[in-house]
């Protein structure tokens, strides 16, 4: 899901630029801190993207079930991905 990947790229650039700015000449330390800070969130984005890819590209009975379940939801119901849009601490 490209929209999730783009969001993560923007977050990554914000976090990395802040860590590099604070690191002075110790780029290695900034990169290590960046990896530690972004590891779990980017893993969650990747796994979520795969799951939603399967849902979006479903066919047959899976597609029909998806459509039935989604038809019962309101536009305000997006708990599956709201964590992505709550933002990060830069």
PDB file with one MODEL, atoms N, CA, C and O in Angstrom:
MODEL        1
ATOM      1  N   UNK A   1       0.850  -1.163   0.000  1.00  0.00           N
ATOM      2  CA  UNK A   1       0.000   0.000   0.000  1.00  0.00           C
ATOM      3  C   UNK A   1       0.898   1.229   0.000  1.00  0.00           C
ATOM      4  O   UNK A   1       1.512   1.562   1.014  1.00  0.00           O
ATOM      5  N   UNK A   2       0.967   1.882  -1.114  1.00  0.00           N
ATOM      6  CA  UNK A   2       1.904   2.981  -1.296  1.00  0.00           C
ATOM      7  C   UNK A   2       1.627   4.157  -0.357  1.00  0.00           C
ATOM      8  O   UNK A   2       2.566   4.831   0.067  1.00  0.00           O
ATOM      9  N   UNK A   3       0.361   4.417  -0.022  1.00  0.00           N
ATOM     10  CA  UNK A   3       0.076   5.566   0.838  1.00  0.00           C
ATOM     11  C   UNK A   3       0.659   5.366   2.225  1.00  0.00           C
ATOM     12  O   UNK A   3       1.069   6.332   2.867  1.00  0.00           O
ATOM     13  N   UNK A   4       0.702   4.126   2.699  1.00  0.00           N
ATOM     14  CA  UNK A   4       1.325   3.862   3.994  1.00  0.00           C
ATOM     15  C   UNK A   4       2.828   4.014   3.863  1.00  0.00           C
ATOM     16  O   UNK A   4       3.465   4.614   4.729  1.00  0.00           O
ATOM     17  N   UNK A   5       3.413   3.475   2.779  1.00  0.00           N
ATOM     18  CA  UNK A   5       4.855   3.575   2.581  1.00  0.00           C
ATOM     19  C   UNK A   5       5.294   5.036   2.505  1.00  0.00           C
ATOM     20  O   UNK A   5       6.332   5.396   3.061  1.00  0.00           O
ATOM     21  N   UNK A   6       4.523   5.878   1.826  1.00  0.00           N
ATOM     22  CA  UNK A   6       4.860   7.294   1.727  1.00  0.00           C
ATOM     23  C   UNK A   6       4.814   7.978   3.070  1.00  0.00           C
ATOM     24  O   UNK A   6       5.661   8.818   3.374  1.00  0.00           O
ATOM     25  N   UNK A   7       3.847   7.632   3.866  1.00  0.00           N
ATOM     26  CA  UNK A   7       3.728   8.216   5.210  1.00  0.00           C
ATOM     27  C   UNK A   7       4.952   7.850   6.043  1.00  0.00           C
ATOM     28  O   UNK A   7       5.504   8.695   6.748  1.00  0.00           O
ATOM     29  N   UNK A   8       5.370   6.602   5.959  1.00  0.00           N
ATOM     30  CA  UNK A   8       6.529   6.161   6.723  1.00  0.00           C
ATOM     31  C   UNK A   8       7.788   6.865   6.239  1.00  0.00           C
ATOM     32  O   UNK A   8       8.638   7.227   7.052  1.00  0.00           O
ATOM     33  N   UNK A   9       7.924   7.064   4.940  1.00  0.00           N
ATOM     34  CA  UNK A   9       9.100   7.757   4.406  1.00  0.00           C
ATOM     35  C   UNK A   9       9.184   9.178   4.948  1.00  0.00           C
ATOM     36  O   UNK A   9      10.272   9.653   5.272  1.00  0.00           O
ATOM     37  N   UNK A  10       8.060   9.851   5.048  1.00  0.00           N
ATOM     38  CA  UNK A  10       8.047  11.212   5.594  1.00  0.00           C
ATOM     39  C   UNK A  10       8.422  11.185   7.074  1.00  0.00           C
ATOM     40  O   UNK A  10       9.227  11.997   7.529  1.00  0.00           O
ATOM     41  N   UNK A  11       7.839  10.254   7.822  1.00  0.00           N
ATOM     42  CA  UNK A  11       8.183  10.129   9.241  1.00  0.00           C
ATOM     43  C   UNK A  11       9.669   9.823   9.397  1.00  0.00           C
ATOM     44  O   UNK A  11      10.345  10.414  10.238  1.00  0.00           O
ATOM     45  N   UNK A  12      10.173   8.899   8.586  1.00  0.00           N
ATOM     46  CA  UNK A  12      11.582   8.535   8.660  1.00  0.00           C
ATOM     47  C   UNK A  12      12.482   9.749   8.453  1.00  0.00           C
ATOM     48  O   UNK A  12      13.469   9.927   9.167  1.00  0.00           O
ATOM     49  N   UNK A  13      12.140  10.573   7.485  1.00  0.00           N
ATOM     50  CA  UNK A  13      12.977  11.743   7.208  1.00  0.00           C
ATOM     51  C   UNK A  13      12.939  12.742   8.364  1.00  0.00           C
ATOM     52  O   UNK A  13      13.957  13.360   8.675  1.00  0.00           O
ATOM     53  N   UNK A  14      11.797  12.906   8.995  1.00  0.00           N
ATOM     54  CA  UNK A  14      11.690  13.811  10.143  1.00  0.00           C
ATOM     55  C   UNK A  14      12.548  13.306  11.302  1.00  0.00           C
ATOM     56  O   UNK A  14      13.306  14.065  11.907  1.00  0.00           O
ATOM     57  N   UNK A  15      12.417  12.019  11.599  1.00  0.00           N
ATOM     58  CA  UNK A  15      13.173  11.445  12.714  1.00  0.00           C
ATOM     59  C   UNK A  15      14.671  11.476  12.425  1.00  0.00           C
ATOM     60  O   UNK A  15      15.463  11.890  13.271  1.00  0.00           O
ATOM     61  N   UNK A  16      15.055  11.039  11.230  1.00  0.00           N
ATOM     62  CA  UNK A  16      16.476  10.983  10.889  1.00  0.00           C
ATOM     63  C   UNK A  16      17.117  12.373  10.881  1.00  0.00           C
ATOM     64  O   UNK A  16      18.227  12.545  11.385  1.00  0.00           O
ATOM     65  N   UNK A  17      16.435  13.349  10.321  1.00  0.00           N
ATOM     66  CA  UNK A  17      17.018  14.694  10.282  1.00  0.00           C
ATOM     67  C   UNK A  17      17.206  15.252  11.691  1.00  0.00           C
ATOM     68  O   UNK A  17      18.205  15.920  11.959  1.00  0.00           O
ATOM     69  N   UNK A  18      16.269  14.992  12.586  1.00  0.00           N
ATOM     70  CA  UNK A  18      16.403  15.449  13.965  1.00  0.00           C
ATOM     71  C   UNK A  18      17.559  14.778  14.681  1.00  0.00           C
ATOM     72  O   UNK A  18      18.321  15.429  15.396  1.00  0.00           O
ATOM     73  N   UNK A  19      17.686  13.470  14.486  1.00  0.00           N
ATOM     74  CA  UNK A  19      18.781  12.752  15.133  1.00  0.00           C
ATOM     75  C   UNK A  19      20.134  13.179  14.586  1.00  0.00           C
ATOM     76  O   UNK A  19      21.099  13.304  15.340  1.00  0.00           O
ATOM     77  N   UNK A  20      20.212  13.404  13.278  1.00  0.00           N
ATOM     78  CA  UNK A  20      21.467  13.861  12.683  1.00  0.00           C
ATOM     79  C   UNK A  20      21.827  15.264  13.165  1.00  0.00           C
ATOM     80  O   UNK A  20      22.997  15.552  13.419  1.00  0.00           O
ATOM     81  N   UNK A  21      20.848  16.120  13.288  1.00  0.00           N
ATOM     82  CA  UNK A  21      21.096  17.483  13.758  1.00  0.00           C
ATOM     83  C   UNK A  21      21.635  17.481  15.189  1.00  0.00           C
ATOM     84  O   UNK A  21      22.482  18.305  15.535  1.00  0.00           O
ATOM     85  N   UNK A  22      21.149  16.565  16.014  1.00  0.00           N
ATOM     86  CA  UNK A  22      21.586  16.498  17.407  1.00  0.00           C
ATOM     87  C   UNK A  22      22.890  15.731  17.592  1.00  0.00           C
ATOM     88  O   UNK A  22      23.533  15.845  18.636  1.00  0.00           O
ATOM     89  N   UNK A  23      23.284  14.953  16.590  1.00  0.00           N
ATOM     90  CA  UNK A  23      24.447  14.077  16.740  1.00  0.00           C
ATOM     91  C   UNK A  23      25.773  14.771  16.488  1.00  0.00           C
ATOM     92  O   UNK A  23      26.826  14.249  16.855  1.00  0.00           O
ATOM     93  N   UNK A  24      25.734  15.931  15.873  1.00  0.00           N
ATOM     94  CA  UNK A  24      26.995  16.587  15.531  1.00  0.00           C
ATOM     95  C   UNK A  24      27.740  15.772  14.495  1.00  0.00           C
ATOM     96  O   UNK A  24      27.200  15.484  13.426  1.00  0.00           O
ATOM     97  N   UNK A  25      28.967  15.399  14.796  1.00  0.00           N
ATOM     98  CA  UNK A  25      29.768  14.645  13.826  1.00  0.00           C
ATOM     99  C   UNK A  25      29.634  13.136  13.989  1.00  0.00           C
ATOM    100  O   UNK A  25      30.211  12.383  13.204  1.00  0.00           O
ATOM    101  N   UNK A  26      28.886  12.678  14.988  1.00  0.00           N
ATOM    102  CA  UNK A  26      28.740  11.241  15.229  1.00  0.00           C
ATOM    103  C   UNK A  26      27.549  10.677  14.454  1.00  0.00           C
ATOM    104  O   UNK A  26      26.503  10.359  15.021  1.00  0.00           O
ATOM    105  N   UNK A  27      27.743  10.568  13.152  1.00  0.00           N
ATOM    106  CA  UNK A  27      26.677  10.075  12.271  1.00  0.00           C
ATOM    107  C   UNK A  27      26.324   8.633  12.602  1.00  0.00           C
ATOM    108  O   UNK A  27      25.156   8.249  12.530  1.00  0.00           O
ATOM    109  N   UNK A  28      27.311   7.838  12.959  1.00  0.00           N
ATOM    110  CA  UNK A  28      27.064   6.432  13.313  1.00  0.00           C
ATOM    111  C   UNK A  28      26.102   6.295  14.482  1.00  0.00           C
ATOM    112  O   UNK A  28      25.212   5.444  14.469  1.00  0.00           O
ATOM    113  N   UNK A  29      26.281   7.126  15.480  1.00  0.00           N
ATOM    114  CA  UNK A  29      25.386   7.091  16.643  1.00  0.00           C
ATOM    115  C   UNK A  29      23.976   7.523  16.258  1.00  0.00           C
ATOM    116  O   UNK A  29      22.990   6.968  16.744  1.00  0.00           O
ATOM    117  N   UNK A  30      23.892   8.514  15.384  1.00  0.00           N
ATOM    118  CA  UNK A  30      22.574   8.974  14.927  1.00  0.00           C
ATOM    119  C   UNK A  30      21.858   7.871  14.156  1.00  0.00           C
ATOM    120  O   UNK A  30      20.656   7.668  14.331  1.00  0.00           O
ATOM    121  N   UNK A  31      22.589   7.163  13.306  1.00  0.00           N
ATOM    122  CA  UNK A  31      21.972   6.082  12.531  1.00  0.00           C
ATOM    123  C   UNK A  31      21.554   4.912  13.423  1.00  0.00           C
ATOM    124  O   UNK A  31      20.513   4.297  13.191  1.00  0.00           O
ATOM    125  N   UNK A  32      22.347   4.608  14.426  1.00  0.00           N
ATOM    126  CA  UNK A  32      21.986   3.542  15.368  1.00  0.00           C
ATOM    127  C   UNK A  32      20.735   3.929  16.156  1.00  0.00           C
ATOM    128  O   UNK A  32      19.851   3.097  16.363  1.00  0.00           O
ATOM    129  N   UNK A  33      20.657   5.183  16.596  1.00  0.00           N
ATOM    130  CA  UNK A  33      19.475   5.655  17.319  1.00  0.00           C
ATOM    131  C   UNK A  33      18.241   5.634  16.423  1.00  0.00           C
ATOM    132  O   UNK A  33      17.143   5.293  16.863  1.00  0.00           O
ATOM    133  N   UNK A  34      18.440   6.005  15.164  1.00  0.00           N
ATOM    134  CA  UNK A  34      17.344   5.998  14.192  1.00  0.00           C
ATOM    135  C   UNK A  34      16.796   4.585  14.015  1.00  0.00           C
ATOM    136  O   UNK A  34      15.583   4.376  14.047  1.00  0.00           O
ATOM    137  N   UNK A  35      17.681   3.627  13.831  1.00  0.00           N
ATOM    138  CA  UNK A  35      17.243   2.241  13.656  1.00  0.00           C
ATOM    139  C   UNK A  35      16.474   1.750  14.877  1.00  0.00           C
ATOM    140  O   UNK A  35      15.426   1.118  14.744  1.00  0.00           O
ATOM    141  N   UNK A  36      16.988   2.039  16.049  1.00  0.00           N
ATOM    142  CA  UNK A  36      16.322   1.608  17.284  1.00  0.00           C
ATOM    143  C   UNK A  36      14.948   2.254  17.430  1.00  0.00           C
ATOM    144  O   UNK A  36      13.986   1.596  17.826  1.00  0.00           O
ATOM    145  N   UNK A  37      14.859   3.537  17.112  1.00  0.00           N
ATOM    146  CA  UNK A  37      13.607   4.268  17.281  1.00  0.00           C
ATOM    147  C   UNK A  37      12.539   3.865  16.261  1.00  0.00           C
ATOM    148  O   UNK A  37      11.355   3.843  16.596  1.00  0.00           O
ATOM    149  N   UNK A  38      12.927   3.550  15.042  1.00  0.00           N
ATOM    150  CA  UNK A  38      11.959   3.298  13.969  1.00  0.00           C
ATOM    151  C   UNK A  38      11.636   1.823  13.755  1.00  0.00           C
ATOM    152  O   UNK A  38      10.694   1.501  13.032  1.00  0.00           O
ATOM    153  N   UNK A  39      12.386   0.939  14.359  1.00  0.00           N
ATOM    154  CA  UNK A  39      12.283  -0.490  14.099  1.00  0.00           C
ATOM    155  C   UNK A  39      10.857  -1.045  14.255  1.00  0.00           C
ATOM    156  O   UNK A  39      10.324  -1.632  13.313  1.00  0.00           O
ATOM    157  N   UNK A  40      10.252  -0.873  15.398  1.00  0.00           N
ATOM    158  CA  UNK A  40       8.938  -1.473  15.652  1.00  0.00           C
ATOM    159  C   UNK A  40       7.827  -0.812  14.829  1.00  0.00           C
ATOM    160  O   UNK A  40       6.933  -1.497  14.331  1.00  0.00           O
ATOM    161  N   UNK A  41       7.879   0.497  14.689  1.00  0.00           N
ATOM    162  CA  UNK A  41       6.819   1.178  13.929  1.00  0.00           C
ATOM    163  C   UNK A  41       6.861   0.774  12.458  1.00  0.00           C
ATOM    164  O   UNK A  41       5.817   0.523  11.857  1.00  0.00           O
ATOM    165  N   UNK A  42       8.041   0.710  11.881  1.00  0.00           N
ATOM    166  CA  UNK A  42       8.114   0.332  10.465  1.00  0.00           C
ATOM    167  C   UNK A  42       7.734  -1.136  10.273  1.00  0.00           C
ATOM    168  O   UNK A  42       7.160  -1.490   9.244  1.00  0.00           O
ATOM    169  N   UNK A  43       8.041  -1.986  11.240  1.00  0.00           N
ATOM    170  CA  UNK A  43       7.599  -3.384  11.154  1.00  0.00           C
ATOM    171  C   UNK A  43       6.074  -3.456  11.193  1.00  0.00           C
ATOM    172  O   UNK A  43       5.464  -4.225  10.450  1.00  0.00           O
ATOM    173  N   UNK A  44       5.470  -2.663  12.049  1.00  0.00           N
ATOM    174  CA  UNK A  44       4.001  -2.649  12.141  1.00  0.00           C
ATOM    175  C   UNK A  44       3.381  -2.153  10.835  1.00  0.00           C
ATOM    176  O   UNK A  44       2.379  -2.700  10.375  1.00  0.00           O
ATOM    177  N   UNK A  45       3.966  -1.132  10.246  1.00  0.00           N
ATOM    178  CA  UNK A  45       3.461  -0.613   8.968  1.00  0.00           C
ATOM    179  C   UNK A  45       3.566  -1.682   7.886  1.00  0.00           C
ATOM    180  O   UNK A  45       2.634  -1.865   7.104  1.00  0.00           O
ATOM    181  N   UNK A  46       4.681  -2.380   7.836  1.00  0.00           N
ATOM    182  CA  UNK A  46       4.886  -3.409   6.822  1.00  0.00           C
ATOM    183  C   UNK A  46       3.872  -4.541   6.972  1.00  0.00           C
ATOM    184  O   UNK A  46       3.270  -4.968   5.986  1.00  0.00           O
ATOM    185  N   UNK A  47       3.684  -5.018   8.170  1.00  0.00           N
ATOM    186  CA  UNK A  47       2.733  -6.116   8.405  1.00  0.00           C
ATOM    187  C   UNK A  47       1.308  -5.663   8.103  1.00  0.00           C
ATOM    188  O   UNK A  47       0.543  -6.397   7.478  1.00  0.00           O
ATOM    189  N   UNK A  48       0.950  -4.464   8.541  1.00  0.00           N
ATOM    190  CA  UNK A  48      -0.388  -3.931   8.262  1.00  0.00           C
ATOM    191  C   UNK A  48      -0.615  -3.807   6.762  1.00  0.00           C
ATOM    192  O   UNK A  48      -1.694  -4.126   6.263  1.00  0.00           O
ATOM    193  N   UNK A  49       0.385  -3.350   6.055  1.00  0.00           N
ATOM    194  CA  UNK A  49       0.279  -3.188   4.609  1.00  0.00           C
ATOM    195  C   UNK A  49       0.024  -4.534   3.927  1.00  0.00           C
ATOM    196  O   UNK A  49      -0.794  -4.627   3.012  1.00  0.00           O
ATOM    197  N   UNK A  50       0.713  -5.549   4.368  1.00  0.00           N
ATOM    198  CA  UNK A  50       0.511  -6.891   3.790  1.00  0.00           C
ATOM    199  C   UNK A  50      -0.899  -7.401   4.056  1.00  0.00           C
ATOM    200  O   UNK A  50      -1.544  -7.958   3.167  1.00  0.00           O
ATOM    201  N   UNK A  51      -1.367  -7.211   5.267  1.00  0.00           N
ATOM    202  CA  UNK A  51      -2.718  -7.670   5.620  1.00  0.00           C
ATOM    203  C   UNK A  51      -3.764  -6.942   4.776  1.00  0.00           C
ATOM    204  O   UNK A  51      -4.660  -7.569   4.212  1.00  0.00           O
ATOM    205  N   UNK A  52      -3.644  -5.606   4.691  1.00  0.00           N
ATOM    206  CA  UNK A  52      -4.601  -4.850   3.901  1.00  0.00           C
ATOM    207  C   UNK A  52      -4.500  -5.175   2.425  1.00  0.00           C
ATOM    208  O   UNK A  52      -5.504  -5.128   1.715  1.00  0.00           O
ATOM    209  N   UNK A  53      -3.309  -5.502   1.948  1.00  0.00           N
ATOM    210  CA  UNK A  53      -3.156  -5.924   0.560  1.00  0.00           C
ATOM    211  C   UNK A  53      -3.963  -7.183   0.276  1.00  0.00           C
ATOM    212  O   UNK A  53      -4.619  -7.286  -0.760  1.00  0.00           O
ATOM    213  N   UNK A  54      -3.913  -8.138   1.198  1.00  0.00           N
ATOM    214  CA  UNK A  54      -4.707  -9.367   1.042  1.00  0.00           C
ATOM    215  C   UNK A  54      -6.200  -9.058   1.061  1.00  0.00           C
ATOM    216  O   UNK A  54      -6.965  -9.642   0.293  1.00  0.00           O
ATOM    217  N   UNK A  55      -6.610  -8.157   1.921  1.00  0.00           N
ATOM    218  CA  UNK A  55      -8.026  -7.796   2.015  1.00  0.00           C
ATOM    219  C   UNK A  55      -8.484  -7.078   0.748  1.00  0.00           C
ATOM    220  O   UNK A  55      -9.541  -7.394   0.202  1.00  0.00           O
ATOM    221  N   UNK A  56      -7.711  -6.136   0.290  1.00  0.00           N
ATOM    222  CA  UNK A  56      -8.083  -5.347  -0.882  1.00  0.00           C
ATOM    223  C   UNK A  56      -8.146  -6.209  -2.139  1.00  0.00           C
ATOM    224  O   UNK A  56      -9.014  -6.005  -2.988  1.00  0.00           O
ATOM    225  N   UNK A  57      -7.240  -7.162  -2.265  1.00  0.00           N
ATOM    226  CA  UNK A  57      -7.163  -7.975  -3.475  1.00  0.00           C
ATOM    227  C   UNK A  57      -7.883  -9.315  -3.350  1.00  0.00           C
ATOM    228  O   UNK A  57      -7.628 -10.235  -4.128  1.00  0.00           O
ATOM    229  N   UNK A  58      -8.770  -9.424  -2.383  1.00  0.00           N
ATOM    230  CA  UNK A  58      -9.529 -10.659  -2.189  1.00  0.00           C
ATOM    231  C   UNK A  58     -10.445 -10.921  -3.384  1.00  0.00           C
ATOM    232  O   UNK A  58     -10.873  -9.998  -4.077  1.00  0.00           O
ATOM    233  N   UNK A  59     -10.734 -12.204  -3.606  1.00  0.00           N
ATOM    234  CA  UNK A  59     -11.695 -12.559  -4.652  1.00  0.00           C
ATOM    235  C   UNK A  59     -12.601 -13.675  -4.150  1.00  0.00           C
ATOM    236  O   UNK A  59     -12.362 -14.255  -3.090  1.00  0.00           O
ATOM    237  N   UNK A  60     -13.632 -13.966  -4.915  1.00  0.00           N
ATOM    238  CA  UNK A  60     -14.562 -15.028  -4.547  1.00  0.00           C
ATOM    239  C   UNK A  60     -15.283 -14.750  -3.242  1.00  0.00           C
ATOM    240  O   UNK A  60     -15.741 -13.636  -2.988  1.00  0.00           O
ATOM    241  N   UNK A  61     -15.376 -15.795  -2.413  1.00  0.00           N
ATOM    242  CA  UNK A  61     -16.071 -15.681  -1.134  1.00  0.00           C
ATOM    243  C   UNK A  61     -15.416 -14.689  -0.193  1.00  0.00           C
ATOM    244  O   UNK A  61     -16.098 -14.005   0.570  1.00  0.00           O
ATOM    245  N   UNK A  62     -14.098 -14.611  -0.246  1.00  0.00           N
ATOM    246  CA  UNK A  62     -13.391 -13.646   0.607  1.00  0.00           C
ATOM    247  C   UNK A  62     -13.766 -12.226   0.230  1.00  0.00           C
ATOM    248  O   UNK A  62     -13.950 -11.378   1.104  1.00  0.00           O
ATOM    249  N   UNK A  63     -13.880 -11.959  -1.054  1.00  0.00           N
ATOM    250  CA  UNK A  63     -14.274 -10.625  -1.523  1.00  0.00           C
ATOM    251  C   UNK A  63     -15.688 -10.308  -1.064  1.00  0.00           C
ATOM    252  O   UNK A  63     -15.965  -9.207  -0.588  1.00  0.00           O
ATOM    253  N   UNK A  64     -16.587 -11.291  -1.211  1.00  0.00           N
ATOM    254  CA  UNK A  64     -17.971 -11.065  -0.812  1.00  0.00           C
ATOM    255  C   UNK A  64     -18.090 -10.799   0.686  1.00  0.00           C
ATOM    256  O   UNK A  64     -18.851  -9.926   1.104  1.00  0.00           O
ATOM    257  N   UNK A  65     -17.342 -11.545   1.490  1.00  0.00           N
ATOM    258  CA  UNK A  65     -17.352 -11.328   2.937  1.00  0.00           C
ATOM    259  C   UNK A  65     -16.791  -9.951   3.260  1.00  0.00           C
ATOM    260  O   UNK A  65     -17.369  -9.228   4.072  1.00  0.00           O
ATOM    261  N   UNK A  66     -15.667  -9.571   2.635  1.00  0.00           N
ATOM    262  CA  UNK A  66     -15.090  -8.246   2.846  1.00  0.00           C
ATOM    263  C   UNK A  66     -16.110  -7.163   2.537  1.00  0.00           C
ATOM    264  O   UNK A  66     -16.312  -6.247   3.335  1.00  0.00           O
ATOM    265  N   UNK A  67     -16.753  -7.268   1.382  1.00  0.00           N
ATOM    266  CA  UNK A  67     -17.727  -6.259   0.985  1.00  0.00           C
ATOM    267  C   UNK A  67     -18.906  -6.199   1.957  1.00  0.00           C
ATOM    268  O   UNK A  67     -19.394  -5.115   2.276  1.00  0.00           O
ATOM    269  N   UNK A  68     -19.359  -7.350   2.424  1.00  0.00           N
ATOM    270  CA  UNK A  68     -20.468  -7.406   3.385  1.00  0.00           C
ATOM    271  C   UNK A  68     -20.076  -6.726   4.694  1.00  0.00           C
ATOM    272  O   UNK A  68     -20.838  -5.924   5.233  1.00  0.00           O
ATOM    273  N   UNK A  69     -18.898  -7.043   5.198  1.00  0.00           N
ATOM    274  CA  UNK A  69     -18.455  -6.467   6.464  1.00  0.00           C
ATOM    275  C   UNK A  69     -18.199  -4.968   6.346  1.00  0.00           C
ATOM    276  O   UNK A  69     -18.566  -4.207   7.241  1.00  0.00           O
ATOM    277  N   UNK A  70     -17.585  -4.542   5.267  1.00  0.00           N
ATOM    278  CA  UNK A  70     -17.297  -3.123   5.100  1.00  0.00           C
ATOM    279  C   UNK A  70     -18.559  -2.298   4.874  1.00  0.00           C
ATOM    280  O   UNK A  70     -18.604  -1.124   5.242  1.00  0.00           O
ATOM    281  N   UNK A  71     -19.576  -2.896   4.276  1.00  0.00           N
ATOM    282  CA  UNK A  71     -20.829  -2.176   4.039  1.00  0.00           C
ATOM    283  C   UNK A  71     -21.526  -1.815   5.348  1.00  0.00           C
ATOM    284  O   UNK A  71     -22.349  -0.900   5.375  1.00  0.00           O
ATOM    285  N   UNK A  72     -21.213  -2.513   6.419  1.00  0.00           N
ATOM    286  CA  UNK A  72     -21.843  -2.273   7.707  1.00  0.00           C
ATOM    287  C   UNK A  72     -21.121  -1.206   8.536  1.00  0.00           C
ATOM    288  O   UNK A  72     -21.593  -0.832   9.610  1.00  0.00           O
ATOM    289  N   UNK A  73     -20.008  -0.729   8.053  1.00  0.00           N
ATOM    290  CA  UNK A  73     -19.197   0.226   8.814  1.00  0.00           C
ATOM    291  C   UNK A  73     -19.536   1.661   8.450  1.00  0.00           C
ATOM    292  O   UNK A  73     -20.106   1.941   7.395  1.00  0.00           O
ATOM    293  N   UNK A  74     -19.174   2.553   9.346  1.00  0.00           N
ATOM    294  CA  UNK A  74     -19.342   3.974   9.073  1.00  0.00           C
ATOM    295  C   UNK A  74     -17.974   4.561   8.708  1.00  0.00           C
ATOM    296  O   UNK A  74     -16.948   3.953   9.010  1.00  0.00           O
ATOM    297  N   UNK A  75     -17.943   5.727   8.066  1.00  0.00           N
ATOM    298  CA  UNK A  75     -16.656   6.342   7.718  1.00  0.00           C
ATOM    299  C   UNK A  75     -15.786   6.666   8.942  1.00  0.00           C
ATOM    300  O   UNK A  75     -14.569   6.794   8.814  1.00  0.00           O
ATOM    301  N   UNK A  76     -16.385   6.794  10.097  1.00  0.00           N
ATOM    302  CA  UNK A  76     -15.631   7.116  11.307  1.00  0.00           C
ATOM    303  C   UNK A  76     -14.922   5.902  11.908  1.00  0.00           C
ATOM    304  O   UNK A  76     -14.094   6.048  12.807  1.00  0.00           O
ATOM    305  N   UNK A  77     -15.244   4.716  11.418  1.00  0.00           N
ATOM    306  CA  UNK A  77     -14.674   3.489  11.963  1.00  0.00           C
ATOM    307  C   UNK A  77     -13.395   3.143  11.210  1.00  0.00           C
ATOM    308  O   UNK A  77     -13.431   2.572  10.120  1.00  0.00           O
ATOM    309  N   UNK A  78     -12.287   3.494  11.803  1.00  0.00           N
ATOM    310  CA  UNK A  78     -11.012   3.189  11.156  1.00  0.00           C
ATOM    311  C   UNK A  78      -9.958   2.799  12.198  1.00  0.00           C
ATOM    312  O   UNK A  78      -8.783   3.134  12.052  1.00  0.00           O
ATOM    313  N   UNK A  79     -10.374   2.103  13.229  1.00  0.00           N
ATOM    314  CA  UNK A  79      -9.482   1.758  14.331  1.00  0.00           C
ATOM    315  C   UNK A  79      -8.278   0.948  13.879  1.00  0.00           C
ATOM    316  O   UNK A  79      -7.245   0.962  14.549  1.00  0.00           O
ATOM    317  N   UNK A  80      -8.385   0.240  12.759  1.00  0.00           N
ATOM    318  CA  UNK A  80      -7.283  -0.608  12.316  1.00  0.00           C
ATOM    319  C   UNK A  80      -6.039   0.191  11.947  1.00  0.00           C
ATOM    320  O   UNK A  80      -4.921  -0.315  12.047  1.00  0.00           O
ATOM    321  N   UNK A  81      -6.234   1.450  11.518  1.00  0.00           N
ATOM    322  CA  UNK A  81      -5.078   2.239  11.099  1.00  0.00           C
ATOM    323  C   UNK A  81      -4.990   3.607  11.767  1.00  0.00           C
ATOM    324  O   UNK A  81      -4.138   4.414  11.397  1.00  0.00           O
ATOM    325  N   UNK A  82      -5.840   3.880  12.730  1.00  0.00           N
ATOM    326  CA  UNK A  82      -5.788   5.206  13.352  1.00  0.00           C
ATOM    327  C   UNK A  82      -4.449   5.466  14.030  1.00  0.00           C
ATOM    328  O   UNK A  82      -4.039   6.622  14.143  1.00  0.00           O
ATOM    329  N   UNK A  83      -3.767   4.440  14.479  1.00  0.00           N
ATOM    330  CA  UNK A  83      -2.458   4.597  15.114  1.00  0.00           C
ATOM    331  C   UNK A  83      -1.456   5.246  14.163  1.00  0.00           C
ATOM    332  O   UNK A  83      -0.538   5.941  14.600  1.00  0.00           O
ATOM    333  N   UNK A  84      -1.633   5.021  12.873  1.00  0.00           N
ATOM    334  CA  UNK A  84      -0.700   5.561  11.885  1.00  0.00           C
ATOM    335  C   UNK A  84      -0.830   7.074  11.763  1.00  0.00           C
ATOM    336  O   UNK A  84       0.140   7.763  11.445  1.00  0.00           O
ATOM    337  N   UNK A  85      -2.023   7.583  12.014  1.00  0.00           N
ATOM    338  CA  UNK A  85      -2.279   9.019  11.797  1.00  0.00           C
ATOM    339  C   UNK A  85      -2.268   9.838  13.071  1.00  0.00           C
ATOM    340  O   UNK A  85      -2.516  11.043  13.029  1.00  0.00           O
ATOM    341  N   UNK A  86      -1.989   9.216  14.196  1.00  0.00           N
ATOM    342  CA  UNK A  86      -1.874   9.966  15.452  1.00  0.00           C
ATOM    343  C   UNK A  86      -0.558  10.719  15.532  1.00  0.00           C
ATOM    344  O   UNK A  86      -0.360  11.553  16.417  1.00  0.00           O
ATOM    345  N   UNK A  87       0.321  10.426  14.620  1.00  0.00           N
ATOM    346  CA  UNK A  87       1.587  11.144  14.554  1.00  0.00           C
ATOM    347  C   UNK A  87       2.686  10.499  15.369  1.00  0.00           C
ATOM    348  O   UNK A  87       2.489   9.504  16.068  1.00  0.00           O
ATOM    349  N   UNK A  88       3.838  11.102  15.251  1.00  0.00           N
ATOM    350  CA  UNK A  88       5.021  10.634  15.953  1.00  0.00           C
ATOM    351  C   UNK A  88       5.599  11.791  16.733  1.00  0.00           C
ATOM    352  O   UNK A  88       5.259  12.950  16.497  1.00  0.00           O
ATOM    353  N   UNK A  89       6.460  11.471  17.648  1.00  0.00           N
ATOM    354  CA  UNK A  89       7.177  12.506  18.360  1.00  0.00           C
ATOM    355  C   UNK A  89       8.502  12.705  17.666  1.00  0.00           C
ATOM    356  O   UNK A  89       9.330  11.795  17.627  1.00  0.00           O
ATOM    357  N   UNK A  90       8.710  13.892  17.115  1.00  0.00           N
ATOM    358  CA  UNK A  90       9.941  14.158  16.355  1.00  0.00           C
ATOM    359  C   UNK A  90      11.089  14.498  17.268  1.00  0.00           C
ATOM    360  O   UNK A  90      12.198  14.751  16.797  1.00  0.00           O
TER     361      UNK A  90
ENDMDL
END
